[in-house]
Amino acid sequence: MSSTTAVFRVEWRKLAAQPRLRAGFAVLLIAPWLFIALVLHQDRLPVETLYGRYLKDSGFATPLVVLVFSTQWIFPLIASLISGDVFSSEDAHGTWKTVLTRSVSRGEMFWGKVAAAFTATVAAVVVLGTSATLAGVALVGSQPLVNVGGVLVPARSALGHVALSWLVVLPPVLAFAALAIAVSILTRSSVLGVLVPVVIGLVMQMYVFLNAWDTVRHVLLNSPMNAWRGLFDTPAYTDPLERGLLVALAYLAASIAISLIAFHRRDITGG
Amino acid sequence: MDGEPAVRARGLTKRYGDVTAVDAMELDVPVGVAFGLLGPNGAGKTTFMRMLFGLVRPDAGSVEVFGRNVADHGVAALAPVAGFVESPRFYPYLSGRANLEVLARLDQPYGDGPDIDLVLETVDLTDRQRSRVREYSYGMVQRLGVAAALLRNPQLLVVDEPTNGLDPAGIRDMRELIARLAGSGITVLLSSHNMLEVEQVCDRVAIMRRGGIAFDGSITDLRAMADDVGYRLTTEDDRRALELCEHTPGLHRLELGLDGLRFEASQSAVEDLTRRLGAAGIGTRELAARTTALETLFFRLTESRSEVLM
Ligand SMILES: Nc1ncnc2c1ncn2[C@@H]1O[C@H](COP(=O)(O)OP(=O)(O)OP(=O)(O)O)[C@@H](O)[C@H]1O
Ligand SMILES: [Mg+2]
């Protein structure tokens, strides 16, 4: 599908040309370094946060603490800022009619844009995770890490677990991205495209805090977001991970299906 | 493809809620002509063009481009078509050239695109090609729209009110450009609400009225239908003049306005009227043609409440 590839490349060119996106990536790159540098300069530690108490003991705690923060609202925000924008900026600029009167079908346009949005979202997560890991190892060191089960994990496998933890949040992050795409297409508004997924993320979060029904909790997107925690227990457990993967895929598939249908049916009257 | 018109609309209909924007429209645009689609605001010109481009789905009927149904064949049917509806839109944060590069990639994923330098030259934007579109004037964006269309090397160029919002020099240049393109063998479909423009640029014309076609023929046919010109008359006593006018044969749409009497009439009817005014002792202060014959016809075709005149 060469036209889909063309759309993908065009989207990347457009994303790269936008200063706010470059600024966003710079923030993701720098923020973990600032965070750990600040922590090392003060006496108190964020003991409330999972792995917060070990920030000064092992550099591998840094990416895990950043991961805990990010799963709450940063990931939904990143996902929707990028993905919502890929679709609704065409509405904002009135350019749907410009690109849809070239030689690209709506289907090719849709998949090319989804691919670009997902790739950019994954890139953002990878940049943040890598930067956090490097910051921890550089400023604290690569000491063994005490896991949730109270067992000391040697540096090499700690690194592997960190990488795996960041990897397994990708499906729910992409589910948020897909949600943002659906909202952007349905509302044609970039503001709502960003706001709605973040609010949905926060509502789910609150629901989990209120600690209601397990059945409902399991079908929320934060269970897959937090499922990586089981990897660090001794013995490690992966039930939530497997269930969470299915939940994330279900959100993803439903959002994409709705988006695709809405995008195909839509009359382009603006611009 | 011989014999197939460039565009063929059959029973084409689009409704927005209660509004029927395009109503069972029937139209053939022959290959190789410059075709003017004329109509007042809200006649349905833009909606028709959106359906032609596959941007809007018809509620009924079909539109074919060089014999291929747009709804069935999508981008394949539209391969020989380029243009824009309403004012062209681009990415404001990219340069004019970068916008064209992006669009060229969407035309031909493998590159080997047409010459961007050439189309920029054609629309006289070479000097400003590196400026962001955000910094372009309205007329420059309009010209970039034409450049973007030419990039596709179209057999059919569809432009929606291309001179809208341009200054007099811009209007002149745009009309010249379109006439030149039409002369080079491209079929041009142009919408406008300016009779003069269509007269200058096109050899065939269709007049749209409330979603349908009120006239379809050559400019010569249209001229033949047009005999009455709109006039404005001021006299020393407009009330008496009005009475007199009412009894003069061949005067239509007579009304008394603040600036005098308005009516439509043929040349001979006007001559007759001036003789009658003189005979009645009513001094004429001013007698002026308000509109050209074709404009008068345009208003008659698009404003009359009677059914379609063709
Ligand atoms: N997106 C829309 N939603 C609702 N009504 C619409 C929409 N687009 C057009 N219409 C209606 O359809 C009718 C035809 O509009 P259209 O824009 O096709 O006319 P036009 O001939 O291009 O007019 P203009 O000369 O003002 O550009 C109008 O009554 C308009 O209000
Ligand atoms: Mg219009």
Tab-separated table of C-alpha atoms in Angstrom, chain B residues 10-178:
chain	number	residue	atom	x	y	z
B	10	ARG	CA	-27.835	12.736	-13.358
B	11	GLY	CA	-30.562	13.301	-10.810
B	12	LEU	CA	-27.875	14.554	-8.464
B	13	THR	CA	-29.348	15.528	-5.111
B	14	LYS	CA	-27.945	16.631	-1.787
B	15	ARG	CA	-29.961	17.630	1.245
B	16	TYR	CA	-28.752	19.257	4.424
B	17	GLY	CA	-31.612	18.773	6.850
B	18	ASP	CA	-34.533	20.707	5.360
B	19	VAL	CA	-32.394	22.474	2.771
B	20	THR	CA	-32.063	20.800	-0.604
B	21	ALA	CA	-28.738	22.235	-1.696
B	22	VAL	CA	-28.661	20.399	-5.029
B	23	ASP	CA	-31.971	19.200	-6.412
B	24	ALA	CA	-32.117	16.500	-9.102
B	25	MET	CA	-29.418	18.285	-11.059
B	26	GLU	CA	-28.758	17.232	-14.659
B	27	LEU	CA	-25.634	18.527	-16.330
B	28	ASP	CA	-23.161	17.595	-19.041
B	29	VAL	CA	-19.841	19.369	-19.309
B	30	PRO	CA	-18.360	18.544	-22.725
B	31	VAL	CA	-14.675	17.763	-23.055
B	32	GLY	CA	-12.430	20.648	-24.020
B	33	VAL	CA	-14.678	23.576	-23.176
B	34	ALA	CA	-14.426	26.274	-20.572
B	35	PHE	CA	-17.674	25.781	-18.730
B	36	GLY	CA	-19.110	28.426	-16.440
B	37	LEU	CA	-21.428	27.432	-13.625
B	38	LEU	CA	-23.207	30.580	-12.719
B	39	GLY	CA	-25.531	31.141	-9.814
B	40	PRO	CA	-26.370	33.422	-6.931
B	41	ASN	CA	-25.302	32.720	-3.334
B	42	GLY	CA	-26.708	29.458	-2.070
B	43	ALA	CA	-27.619	28.137	-5.523
B	44	GLY	CA	-25.685	24.927	-4.877
B	45	LYS	CA	-22.532	25.453	-6.943
B	46	THR	CA	-20.121	24.538	-4.177
B	47	THR	CA	-22.209	21.578	-3.042
B	48	PHE	CA	-22.229	20.254	-6.614
B	49	MET	CA	-18.442	20.604	-6.822
B	50	ARG	CA	-17.982	18.876	-3.460
B	51	MET	CA	-19.952	15.917	-4.793
B	52	LEU	CA	-17.883	15.962	-7.975
B	53	PHE	CA	-14.734	15.697	-5.839
B	54	GLY	CA	-16.211	12.924	-3.690
B	55	LEU	CA	-15.994	15.117	-0.599
B	56	VAL	CA	-19.732	14.951	-0.049
B	57	ARG	CA	-21.905	11.929	-0.679
B	58	PRO	CA	-25.003	12.528	-2.818
B	59	ASP	CA	-28.380	11.569	-1.355
B	60	ALA	CA	-29.528	10.523	-4.801
B	61	GLY	CA	-28.298	10.449	-8.362
B	62	SER	CA	-24.749	10.250	-9.618
B	63	VAL	CA	-21.889	12.269	-10.933
B	64	GLU	CA	-19.492	10.825	-13.488
B	65	VAL	CA	-16.104	12.134	-14.513
B	66	PHE	CA	-14.972	11.057	-17.991
B	67	GLY	CA	-17.496	8.257	-17.771
B	68	ARG	CA	-16.574	6.943	-14.334
B	69	ASN	CA	-18.894	7.234	-11.381
B	70	VAL	CA	-17.186	9.070	-8.538
B	71	ALA	CA	-19.095	7.210	-5.826
B	72	ASP	CA	-18.055	3.821	-7.242
B	73	HIS	CA	-14.513	4.497	-8.418
B	74	GLY	CA	-13.375	7.088	-5.884
B	75	VAL	CA	-9.816	8.288	-6.379
B	76	ALA	CA	-9.465	6.337	-9.607
B	77	ALA	CA	-12.326	8.280	-11.193
B	78	LEU	CA	-10.785	11.506	-9.980
B	79	ALA	CA	-7.278	10.871	-11.291
B	80	PRO	CA	-7.691	13.337	-14.191
B	81	VAL	CA	-9.310	16.009	-12.020
B	82	ALA	CA	-7.837	18.824	-9.963
B	83	GLY	CA	-9.032	22.041	-8.447
B	84	PHE	CA	-10.552	23.442	-5.311
B	85	VAL	CA	-13.880	24.234	-3.685
B	86	GLU	CA	-14.354	27.531	-1.900
B	87	SER	CA	-11.037	29.129	-1.037
B	88	PRO	CA	-8.053	26.779	-1.215
B	89	ARG	CA	-6.574	25.766	2.146
B	90	PHE	CA	-2.989	24.866	3.039
B	91	TYR	CA	-0.867	24.131	6.097
B	92	PRO	CA	-0.007	27.588	7.423
B	93	TYR	CA	3.162	26.430	9.180
B	94	LEU	CA	4.694	25.041	5.972
B	95	SER	CA	6.079	27.118	3.123
B	96	GLY	CA	4.183	27.356	-0.136
B	97	ARG	CA	6.716	25.068	-1.724
B	98	ALA	CA	6.609	22.555	1.141
B	99	ASN	CA	2.830	22.441	0.818
B	100	LEU	CA	3.173	21.587	-2.859
B	101	GLU	CA	5.805	18.942	-2.089
B	102	VAL	CA	3.481	17.318	0.415
B	103	LEU	CA	0.595	17.310	-2.066
B	104	ALA	CA	2.820	15.975	-4.855
B	105	ARG	CA	3.691	13.054	-2.619
B	106	LEU	CA	-0.007	12.334	-2.076
B	107	ASP	CA	-0.472	12.414	-5.854
B	108	GLN	CA	2.419	10.159	-6.663
B	109	PRO	CA	3.740	8.200	-3.735
B	110	TYR	CA	6.935	7.272	-5.561
B	111	GLY	CA	8.020	10.787	-6.392
B	112	ASP	CA	8.794	11.462	-10.065
B	113	GLY	CA	6.378	14.333	-9.575
B	114	PRO	CA	5.600	17.103	-11.992
B	115	ASP	CA	7.716	20.160	-11.855
B	116	ILE	CA	7.015	22.234	-8.772
B	117	ASP	CA	9.241	25.025	-10.075
B	118	LEU	CA	7.193	25.167	-13.225
B	119	VAL	CA	3.795	25.480	-11.549
B	120	LEU	CA	5.139	28.089	-9.133
B	121	GLU	CA	6.387	30.002	-12.125
B	122	THR	CA	3.011	29.700	-13.841
B	123	VAL	CA	1.184	31.327	-10.929
B	124	ASP	CA	3.979	33.798	-10.292
B	125	LEU	CA	4.890	32.619	-6.787
B	126	THR	CA	8.526	31.732	-7.376
B	127	ASP	CA	9.760	34.637	-5.262
B	128	ARG	CA	7.653	33.753	-2.232
B	129	GLN	CA	7.848	29.959	-2.416
B	130	ARG	CA	9.956	29.725	0.766
B	131	SER	CA	7.635	31.880	2.879
B	132	ARG	CA	5.189	30.153	5.150
B	133	VAL	CA	1.635	30.121	3.869
B	134	ARG	CA	0.671	31.862	7.111
B	135	GLU	CA	2.408	34.939	5.693
B	136	TYR	CA	0.654	34.776	2.320
B	137	SER	CA	-1.959	37.279	1.211
B	138	TYR	CA	-5.386	36.056	0.177
B	139	GLY	CA	-4.522	36.349	-3.501
B	140	MET	CA	-1.300	34.396	-3.049
B	141	VAL	CA	-3.168	31.538	-1.380
B	142	GLN	CA	-5.632	31.578	-4.239
B	143	ARG	CA	-2.762	31.337	-6.718
B	144	LEU	CA	-1.131	28.573	-4.710
B	145	GLY	CA	-4.470	26.769	-5.024
B	146	VAL	CA	-4.198	26.925	-8.795
B	147	ALA	CA	-0.564	25.783	-8.604
B	148	ALA	CA	-1.580	22.813	-6.447
B	149	ALA	CA	-4.193	21.898	-9.027
B	150	LEU	CA	-1.774	22.197	-11.967
B	151	LEU	CA	0.630	19.909	-10.143
B	152	ARG	CA	-1.765	17.075	-10.951
B	153	ASN	CA	-1.546	17.770	-14.662
B	154	PRO	CA	-5.325	17.668	-14.864
B	155	GLN	CA	-7.530	17.042	-17.876
B	156	LEU	CA	-10.334	18.691	-15.941
B	157	LEU	CA	-9.758	21.749	-13.793
B	158	VAL	CA	-12.555	22.542	-11.341
B	159	VAL	CA	-12.362	25.941	-9.667
B	160	ASP	CA	-14.938	27.433	-7.327
B	161	GLU	CA	-15.175	31.220	-7.575
B	162	PRO	CA	-11.446	31.553	-8.241
B	163	THR	CA	-11.486	35.352	-8.317
B	164	ASN	CA	-13.378	35.692	-5.059
B	165	GLY	CA	-11.650	38.182	-2.786
B	166	LEU	CA	-8.987	39.228	-5.285
B	167	ASP	CA	-8.163	42.820	-6.130
B	168	PRO	CA	-8.828	44.090	-9.676
B	169	ALA	CA	-5.339	43.227	-10.901
B	170	GLY	CA	-5.574	39.813	-9.239
B	171	ILE	CA	-8.942	39.210	-10.878
B	172	ARG	CA	-7.552	40.143	-14.283
B	173	ASP	CA	-4.515	37.865	-13.853
B	174	MET	CA	-6.596	34.957	-12.593
B	175	ARG	CA	-9.029	35.236	-15.493
B	176	GLU	CA	-6.151	35.403	-17.948
B	177	LEU	CA	-4.538	32.364	-16.367
B	178	ILE	CA	-7.737	30.332	-16.518
